[in-house]
Amino acid sequence: MAKQWLAQGFPVGIPTETVYGLAANIFDAKAIASVYEAKRRPSFNPLIVHLRDVAAIGDMAVWDGLSNTLATAFMPGPFTLLLPKKDNVPDMVTAGSTKVAVRVPSHPLVGSLLRMTGFPLAAPSANPSGYVSPTSAKHVLDGLGGRIPYILDGGPCQVGLESTIVEVIDRSIVLHREGAIDRAAIEAATGIAPMLKSGTEVHAPGQTKSHYATATPLLKGDVAALMASMGAESNFAIITFYREYPHWAGSRQFRLSPGGKLEEAAQNLFATLRRVDAMGFDYILVEDFPDQGIGIAINDRLERARHEHKIG
Ligand code: TXA
Ligand code: MG
């Protein structure tokens, strides 16, 4: 079914190991326009091209040796490379940029879909622009149901956070978005410590504030201190890594991984944010995560979701 809808030029919700995507044939301008339209995504924000294997990247983009080393180490998987694009990649997909973001997802369902369709799939995360990314088919339905004809259900996403995005510039590695493939893994594979993108050049427009945001104001920091700063009558919930606050109602606290596993916390993060967001609290208070492994990416997403609003 997913294959037929895609071949007919409709956008389709697809599972990947990171988050669900909203996919369309990269060569079908109308289908790509429907992706932007369904998400209400600004047309200047480019889409990642999903390919069946690493060999297919050469049809879309120009390789360099270091990017190739990175691809060999991390693809298929939760990893995206920004490369100079070839002429056959439509400008609409890259929003006019001369670079294209390419990714080879490891989820078996999207792998077989890519082999069956025969064309690459441009896919942003399948959420209305600005909201929390979806990690289940139900999340896609909640956000985009009625705007898209079909969602391929591949179960809950294994990773739960969007892919790591990197770009090789000269002989250095620029990290545009933190993800499951962390800095340490990149350095171990290449011998080069990645540099965090400087704030001066916006290579990835999605990397601005007000992304991944809940409707409920989200505050991040030391949860005990934040709780102490809240007014007596304020109605809030807390989200923690593994800690329990025995003096706080169990129905208002959510632990992402009672066993203290960062991978599990990442898997549960977006589903928990969505669930708590729907419960009508005035505030969501979230703990700082350890700055290691995927904890770095968890903190990154929460920093982007947090509201600038300060408690007086
Ligand atoms: O894990 C993922 O990467 C998921 C799944 C569905 O593959 N996709 C995803 O797509 O997170 P999206 O569109 O939500 O985020 C992609 C980010 C955006 O910040 C976008 O601006 C950036 O990648 N991006 C895509 N193409 C680009 C390009 N040609 N140049 C610079 N940035 C690009
Ligand atoms: Mg997104």
mmCIF file of C-alpha atoms and ligand atoms in Angstrom, residues 16 18-21 41 45-48 50 82 99-101 103 123-125 162-163 165 177 203-207, ligand 1:
data_model
loop_
_atom_site.group_PDB
_atom_site.id
_atom_site.type_symbol
_atom_site.label_atom_id
_atom_site.label_comp_id
_atom_site.label_asym_id
_atom_site.label_seq_id
_atom_site.Cartn_x
_atom_site.Cartn_y
_atom_site.Cartn_z
ATOM 1 C CA THR A 16 12.621 4.669 10.625
ATOM 2 C CA THR A 18 15.101 7.335 14.632
ATOM 3 C CA VAL A 19 11.650 8.919 14.247
ATOM 4 C CA TYR A 20 8.792 8.555 11.751
ATOM 5 C CA GLY A 21 9.211 10.435 8.486
ATOM 6 C CA ARG A 41 6.937 23.533 6.789
ATOM 7 C CA ASN A 45 13.907 24.254 5.135
ATOM 8 C CA PRO A 46 15.415 21.375 3.084
ATOM 9 C CA LEU A 47 14.564 17.650 3.328
ATOM 10 C CA ILE A 48 16.806 14.636 3.990
ATOM 11 C CA HIS A 50 16.640 8.526 2.201
ATOM 12 C CA LEU A 82 25.642 16.611 4.139
ATOM 13 C CA LYS A 99 24.278 20.515 -0.655
ATOM 14 C CA VAL A 100 22.081 17.498 -0.067
ATOM 15 C CA ALA A 101 21.520 15.630 3.203
ATOM 16 C CA ARG A 103 20.719 9.028 4.988
ATOM 17 C CA ALA A 123 11.434 12.727 4.299
ATOM 18 C CA PRO A 124 11.353 15.222 7.136
ATOM 19 C CA SER A 125 10.091 14.092 10.540
ATOM 20 C CA GLU A 162 16.459 12.285 14.986
ATOM 21 C CA SER A 163 19.668 11.268 13.198
ATOM 22 C CA ILE A 165 23.891 15.218 10.986
ATOM 23 C CA ARG A 177 22.823 17.929 14.901
ATOM 24 C CA HIS A 203 23.387 25.208 7.466
ATOM 25 C CA ALA A 204 20.479 23.374 9.029
ATOM 26 C CA PRO A 205 17.511 25.681 9.442
ATOM 27 C CA GLY A 206 15.819 23.165 11.750
ATOM 28 C CA GLN A 207 18.576 23.880 14.214
HETATM 29 O O1 TXA B 1 16.287 10.958 11.799
HETATM 30 C C1 TXA B 1 16.029 11.788 10.920
HETATM 31 O O2 TXA B 1 16.895 12.465 10.370
HETATM 32 C C2 TXA B 1 14.560 11.941 10.527
HETATM 33 C C3 TXA B 1 14.089 10.672 9.837
HETATM 34 C C4 TXA B 1 12.688 10.783 9.306
HETATM 35 O O3 TXA B 1 15.004 10.343 8.812
HETATM 36 N N1 TXA B 1 14.386 13.090 9.680
HETATM 37 C C5 TXA B 1 14.458 14.366 10.150
HETATM 38 O O4 TXA B 1 14.172 15.314 9.190
HETATM 39 O O5 TXA B 1 14.735 14.632 11.297
HETATM 40 P P1 TXA B 1 13.886 16.842 9.564
HETATM 41 O O6 TXA B 1 13.527 17.476 8.276
HETATM 42 O O7 TXA B 1 12.902 16.919 10.656
HETATM 43 O O8 TXA B 1 15.288 17.369 10.031
HETATM 44 C C6 TXA B 1 16.324 17.413 9.080
HETATM 45 C C7 TXA B 1 17.245 18.551 9.359
HETATM 46 C C8 TXA B 1 16.571 19.897 9.275
HETATM 47 O O9 TXA B 1 17.079 20.687 10.334
HETATM 48 C C9 TXA B 1 17.018 20.433 7.925
HETATM 49 O O10 TXA B 1 17.105 21.823 7.927
HETATM 50 C C10 TXA B 1 18.377 19.786 7.773
HETATM 51 O O11 TXA B 1 18.246 18.523 8.354
HETATM 52 N N2 TXA B 1 18.724 19.618 6.348
HETATM 53 C C11 TXA B 1 18.161 18.797 5.444
HETATM 54 N N3 TXA B 1 18.708 18.975 4.223
HETATM 55 C C12 TXA B 1 19.654 19.918 4.364
HETATM 56 C C13 TXA B 1 20.543 20.569 3.466
HETATM 57 N N4 TXA B 1 20.570 20.266 2.157
HETATM 58 N N5 TXA B 1 21.362 21.504 3.979
HETATM 59 C C14 TXA B 1 21.338 21.828 5.274
HETATM 60 N N6 TXA B 1 20.503 21.271 6.164
HETATM 61 C C15 TXA B 1 19.669 20.331 5.731
#
